[in-house]
Amino acid sequence: METRIIKISTSDLDESGIRLAAKILRNGGLVAFPTETVYGLGADALNPRAVRKIFEVKGRPKDDPLIVHIADKKDIHKLARDIPDCAEEIMGKFWPGPLTLIFKKRRIVPKITAGGLNTVAVRMPDNPIALALIKSAKKPIAAPSANLFGRPSPTSAKHVLDDLGGKIDAIIDGGKTKIGVESTVLDLTAKPPVILRPGGITLEELREVLGEVRVYHPGEKNDEKPLSPGMKYRHYAPRADVLLILGDYRRRVEKIRELAENYRKTGKKVGIMAIRKNRRYEADSIKFAGSDAKTIAKNLFRVLREFDDEKVDVIIAEGIEDRGLGLAIMNRLKKAAYRVVRI
Ligand code: TXA
Ligand code: MG
């Protein structure tokens, strides 16, 4: 299959490009599109045959439910029921934006979209292309991140093309995504609400509005199946082994130098993902991801993919504090890591 690239600028929306992509979606095809977090792989959420193709091209397990994207807050009532009172306030405050909400689902949502669960995940993305596409398709759009299963999420159209070129109908190239990590997934069927996946909206921001909010840690309740099926799989992983280094900065630098040297002695190609520039690092590839959480979030997945393109064997990544956006970054790095070194 030839994958069409439809270039659209966020500042000057090309209506004909949007209409073309929307038509593909309405006909049951797959279109990757930018959101403010990462690129999504879209299909008509109410068409089980279209949604099945998402699982096939990504190689995604069928028990991992998809997020349904809407362009109008009111549409939530068509997809979800028993919507708690607090939902109105947080939708008002954070939508459009990087917050996905879990509700009890209505029957209109196909089983395959919901991964067999009786709940549905919904979000309204904050990207003019995404919103125009959903409106033009006149359908809620199911969209996981547009990467092959287990690979870092795509933050540019090139990343999508690298993973899914030739397998999907079209990619809307709307430039680099603004935030770089995925949305926060908040379960509103639980009391108090539970963050199933930290993301673009922080725990601190949610607590300000909702009061008590818990954070789900996989493995916390061993006897129960994970609340968010996606959390049980290894994720965000580049092909290289990732070593995540945590702890005191000065000692960390020494540890990273030592690890890099030892790996290189054994003939491995070593990459370092640094959050402070340090001339003392020696490796085959050194990448600065940024020093503040916002910048690191924006660069994280791109940097991991670049190391892969350079065929690095081992990535030594510096961790950051897990406050604010740092919680989402550390969640992704821990999932990518093959070893966490605390010093
Ligand atoms: O920012 C984002 O959320 C991006 C963009 C494209 O919107 N999408 C995204 O989708 O990251 P995906 O499929 O890569 O991750 C969705 C996560 C998975 O961990 C999945 O298990 C969880 O949301 N999820 C979806 N529906 C759920 C449900 N009903 N109950 C619990 N978890 C759910
Ligand atoms: Mg994903």
XYZ file of C-alpha atoms and ligand atoms in Angstrom:
377
model
C 0.000 0.000 0.000
C 1.217 3.468 -0.768
C 1.062 5.789 2.231
C 0.023 9.292 1.203
C 1.726 12.163 2.980
C -0.607 15.104 3.452
C 1.279 18.195 4.555
C -0.782 20.628 6.603
C 0.384 23.658 8.535
C -1.249 24.325 11.917
C -1.237 28.062 11.268
C -2.910 27.854 7.853
C -5.232 24.829 7.793
C -5.569 23.431 4.307
C -9.224 22.429 4.106
C -8.796 20.127 1.105
C -6.095 18.104 2.894
C -8.324 17.752 5.957
C -11.296 16.722 3.790
C -9.221 14.084 2.010
C -7.974 12.586 5.311
C -11.495 12.682 6.792
C -12.858 10.837 3.780
C -10.285 8.066 4.233
C -11.359 7.740 7.874
C -15.056 7.665 6.978
C -14.320 4.890 4.473
C -12.714 2.744 7.160
C -9.068 3.632 6.435
C -6.188 4.536 8.739
C -4.754 8.055 8.958
C -1.922 9.124 11.262
C -2.291 12.700 12.494
C -0.557 15.075 14.899
C -1.932 15.864 18.332
C -0.314 18.154 20.915
C 1.260 15.121 22.639
C 2.396 12.596 20.000
C 1.143 11.447 16.582
C -1.936 9.228 16.718
C -2.983 6.433 14.351
C -6.628 7.207 13.686
C -9.594 5.101 12.634
C -13.367 5.501 12.941
C -13.848 4.459 16.587
C -17.328 3.086 15.891
C -16.234 0.871 12.984
C -14.868 -2.432 14.357
C -13.278 -3.420 11.036
C -11.350 -0.164 10.823
C -10.276 -0.394 14.463
C -9.103 -3.993 14.001
C -6.642 -2.739 11.381
C -5.029 -0.457 13.973
C -4.180 -3.488 16.111
C -2.885 -5.381 13.098
C -0.558 -2.722 11.696
C 0.834 -1.810 15.116
C 1.177 -5.410 16.284
C -0.703 -4.353 19.407
C -2.297 -6.908 21.780
C -6.093 -6.912 21.437
C -6.667 -6.457 25.171
C -5.076 -3.003 25.116
C -7.919 -0.478 24.652
C -7.712 2.654 22.499
C -8.364 6.282 23.342
C -11.358 7.782 21.535
C -10.766 11.362 20.375
C -13.570 13.905 20.116
C -13.702 17.519 18.938
C -16.716 18.669 20.961
C -17.054 18.166 24.727
C -20.757 17.377 24.367
C -19.935 14.224 22.390
C -18.773 12.600 25.606
C -22.425 11.777 26.347
C -22.700 9.692 23.174
C -19.808 7.466 24.251
C -19.915 7.385 28.049
C -22.493 6.994 30.822
C -22.572 7.584 34.590
C -20.355 10.620 34.125
C -19.416 11.880 37.608
C -20.025 15.518 38.588
C -16.311 16.298 38.793
C -15.903 15.502 35.066
C -17.535 18.749 33.939
C -15.049 20.836 35.880
C -11.938 19.028 34.708
C -13.104 18.934 31.077
C -13.734 22.672 31.361
C -10.277 23.242 32.755
C -8.114 20.789 30.792
C -9.912 20.158 27.470
C -8.822 20.490 24.794
C -5.592 19.136 26.225
C -3.410 16.166 27.191
C -5.866 14.518 29.578
C -7.688 11.254 28.823
C -10.681 10.375 30.979
C -12.031 6.876 31.645
C -15.783 6.413 32.038
C -18.289 3.566 31.856
C -18.906 3.004 28.162
C -22.097 3.086 26.165
C -22.972 0.179 23.883
C -22.230 2.193 20.764
C -18.491 1.814 21.532
C -17.406 -1.481 19.920
C -15.769 -4.138 22.053
C -12.536 -4.002 20.063
C -12.169 -0.245 20.632
C -12.548 -0.769 24.385
C -10.193 -3.759 24.483
C -13.047 -5.857 25.859
C -13.501 -3.619 28.922
C -16.788 -2.006 29.977
C -15.109 1.392 30.098
C -14.046 3.892 27.441
C -11.117 6.325 27.365
C -11.927 9.721 25.819
C -9.929 12.834 25.116
C -10.220 16.103 23.208
C -6.791 16.893 21.741
C -5.402 20.418 21.652
C -4.225 20.561 18.059
C -6.074 22.435 15.295
C -5.352 19.735 12.687
C -6.619 16.946 14.947
C -9.757 18.899 15.840
C -10.502 19.837 12.221
C -9.993 16.221 11.129
C -12.371 14.816 13.763
C -14.994 17.459 12.931
C -14.687 16.832 9.218
C -14.922 13.027 9.657
C -18.038 13.548 11.826
C -16.968 10.489 13.825
C -15.182 9.904 17.109
C -11.649 8.802 16.201
C -9.862 5.937 17.965
C -6.140 6.615 18.005
C -3.248 5.010 19.823
C 0.210 6.469 19.404
C 1.243 5.884 15.765
C 4.285 3.696 16.479
C 4.896 -0.008 16.127
C 3.972 -1.746 19.373
C 6.684 -1.295 22.004
C 8.614 1.420 20.126
C 8.946 5.026 21.355
C 5.909 7.136 20.432
C 6.276 9.324 17.297
C 6.687 13.046 17.715
C 7.091 13.792 13.993
C 5.623 12.520 10.732
C 9.014 10.998 9.895
C 8.819 8.747 12.981
C 5.397 7.521 11.813
C 6.701 6.882 8.310
C 9.693 4.941 9.724
C 7.348 2.605 11.669
C 4.205 2.408 9.540
C 5.108 3.583 6.025
C 3.436 1.326 3.445
C 1.025 -0.084 6.029
C -1.453 2.778 6.441
C -3.444 4.955 4.047
C -2.101 8.375 4.977
C -0.020 10.469 7.329
C -0.835 14.104 7.972
C 2.484 15.891 8.424
C 1.756 18.756 10.777
C 5.299 19.226 12.095
C 6.741 18.297 15.470
C 4.389 17.756 18.395
C 4.350 20.358 21.148
C 4.428 18.294 24.336
C 6.239 15.103 23.338
C 4.853 12.675 25.923
C 1.366 11.182 25.807
C -1.740 12.336 27.647
C -2.384 11.625 31.313
C -4.898 8.773 31.650
C -7.250 9.434 34.581
C -9.776 6.836 35.720
C -12.945 8.625 36.821
C -14.780 5.382 37.588
C -12.591 5.060 40.701
C -13.078 7.088 43.882
C -10.836 8.940 44.395
C -9.790 9.217 40.721
C -6.645 7.294 39.785
C -3.916 8.266 37.316
C -3.287 5.119 35.287
C -0.603 6.750 33.158
C 1.135 10.026 34.041
C 1.348 12.431 31.091
C 0.946 15.979 29.849
C -1.369 17.164 32.653
C 0.428 16.804 35.976
C -0.677 15.127 39.210
C -0.252 18.491 40.946
C -2.608 20.214 38.466
C -5.240 17.510 38.890
C -5.033 17.609 42.701
C -5.633 21.352 42.598
C -9.028 20.744 40.985
C -10.034 17.333 42.322
C -8.461 17.255 45.775
C -7.501 13.654 46.302
C -5.983 11.851 43.290
C -4.082 8.569 43.475
C -1.351 7.316 41.169
C -1.499 3.712 40.103
C 1.806 1.880 40.208
C 1.829 -1.354 38.207
C 2.498 -4.289 40.465
C 1.012 -2.405 43.414
C -1.780 -4.945 43.748
C -0.263 -8.174 42.545
C -3.449 -10.181 42.745
C -5.428 -7.896 40.445
C -5.160 -7.516 36.721
C -3.683 -4.144 35.776
C -6.309 -1.409 35.605
C -4.819 -0.044 32.427
C -3.989 -3.024 30.254
C -1.322 -1.090 28.345
C 0.717 -0.677 31.527
C 1.708 -4.320 31.755
C 3.666 -4.324 28.499
C 7.249 -3.139 28.046
C 6.971 0.163 26.278
C 8.704 3.136 24.771
C 11.684 0.927 24.181
C 14.338 1.673 21.603
C 16.193 -1.337 20.255
C 19.222 -0.527 22.403
C 19.421 -1.490 26.078
C 18.593 1.483 28.265
C 20.379 2.035 31.575
C 18.669 4.630 33.724
C 20.917 6.394 36.218
C 19.375 8.014 39.302
C 20.799 9.800 42.328
C 23.262 12.486 43.377
C 24.492 14.479 40.358
C 28.238 14.488 41.034
C 28.407 10.773 41.719
C 26.133 10.132 38.777
C 28.592 11.742 36.371
C 31.348 9.459 37.642
C 29.111 6.405 37.354
C 28.090 7.286 33.791
C 31.736 7.765 32.793
C 32.643 4.419 34.317
C 29.740 2.546 32.710
C 30.366 4.090 29.294
C 34.040 3.202 29.450
C 33.367 -0.389 30.501
C 30.774 -0.979 27.772
C 32.999 0.543 25.118
C 35.866 -1.722 26.196
C 33.653 -4.698 25.361
C 33.065 -3.289 21.872
C 29.575 -1.893 22.479
C 28.458 1.344 20.900
C 27.379 3.639 23.722
C 25.014 6.626 23.709
C 24.503 9.014 26.612
C 21.288 10.969 27.079
C 22.307 13.890 29.246
C 20.190 16.435 31.077
C 23.153 18.665 31.890
C 25.893 19.393 29.418
C 29.086 17.886 30.732
C 32.322 17.866 28.789
C 33.614 14.956 30.803
C 31.287 12.473 29.154
C 32.905 10.201 26.599
C 30.757 8.007 24.369
C 30.033 7.190 20.719
C 27.021 9.522 20.761
C 26.115 12.126 23.362
C 22.716 13.799 23.194
C 21.475 16.629 25.368
C 17.751 16.173 25.974
C 17.285 19.489 27.776
C 17.612 20.487 31.409
C 14.005 21.286 32.306
C 11.160 18.769 32.256
C 9.251 20.553 29.486
C 12.192 20.444 27.082
C 13.128 16.878 28.006
C 9.523 15.745 27.392
C 9.599 17.339 23.961
C 12.880 15.653 22.997
C 12.729 12.305 24.807
C 11.234 9.991 22.173
C 13.121 11.639 19.307
C 16.432 11.165 21.124
C 15.674 7.487 21.834
C 14.832 6.955 18.161
C 17.966 8.756 16.983
C 20.129 6.445 19.071
C 18.436 3.547 17.288
C 19.125 5.097 13.888
C 22.781 5.358 14.898
C 22.710 1.681 15.916
C 23.782 2.364 19.468
C 23.864 -0.813 21.625
C 23.539 0.776 25.047
C 21.861 4.040 26.037
C 22.875 5.512 29.389
C 20.127 7.943 30.379
C 20.124 10.411 33.246
C 16.949 10.501 35.303
C 15.212 13.612 36.635
C 13.034 14.358 39.645
C 9.595 12.831 39.318
C 7.665 16.018 40.064
C 5.396 17.798 37.559
C 6.040 16.627 34.001
C 9.054 14.747 35.412
C 6.664 12.024 36.608
C 5.623 11.236 33.012
C 9.222 11.356 31.751
C 10.457 9.016 34.474
C 7.528 6.655 33.851
C 8.548 6.350 30.180
C 12.252 5.988 30.975
C 11.621 3.324 33.613
C 9.516 1.373 31.144
C 12.216 1.651 28.490
C 14.986 0.729 30.937
C 16.528 -2.630 31.044
C 18.381 -1.676 34.229
C 17.902 1.131 36.745
C 21.063 2.148 38.603
C 20.504 4.123 41.797
C 23.599 5.700 43.313
O -1.504 11.421 24.051
C -2.083 10.356 23.851
O -2.794 9.829 24.722
C -1.891 9.684 22.487
C -2.504 10.587 21.438
C -2.457 9.985 20.073
O -3.821 10.925 21.803
N -2.490 8.378 22.486
C -1.959 7.323 23.169
O -2.651 6.124 23.000
O -0.964 7.406 23.853
P -2.035 4.703 23.406
O -2.988 3.725 22.847
O -0.649 4.629 22.947
O -2.134 4.673 24.970
C -3.406 4.611 25.585
C -3.292 4.129 27.009
C -2.919 2.659 27.090
O -2.013 2.473 28.170
C -4.262 1.991 27.360
O -4.130 0.767 28.048
C -4.969 3.042 28.190
O -4.576 4.255 27.606
N -6.434 2.899 28.099
C -7.220 3.096 27.026
N -8.506 2.810 27.315
C -8.531 2.422 28.597
C -9.564 1.984 29.478
N -10.825 1.883 29.088
N -9.218 1.662 30.740
C -7.934 1.774 31.155
N -6.918 2.174 30.369
C -7.210 2.496 29.113
Mg 1.289 4.061 22.830
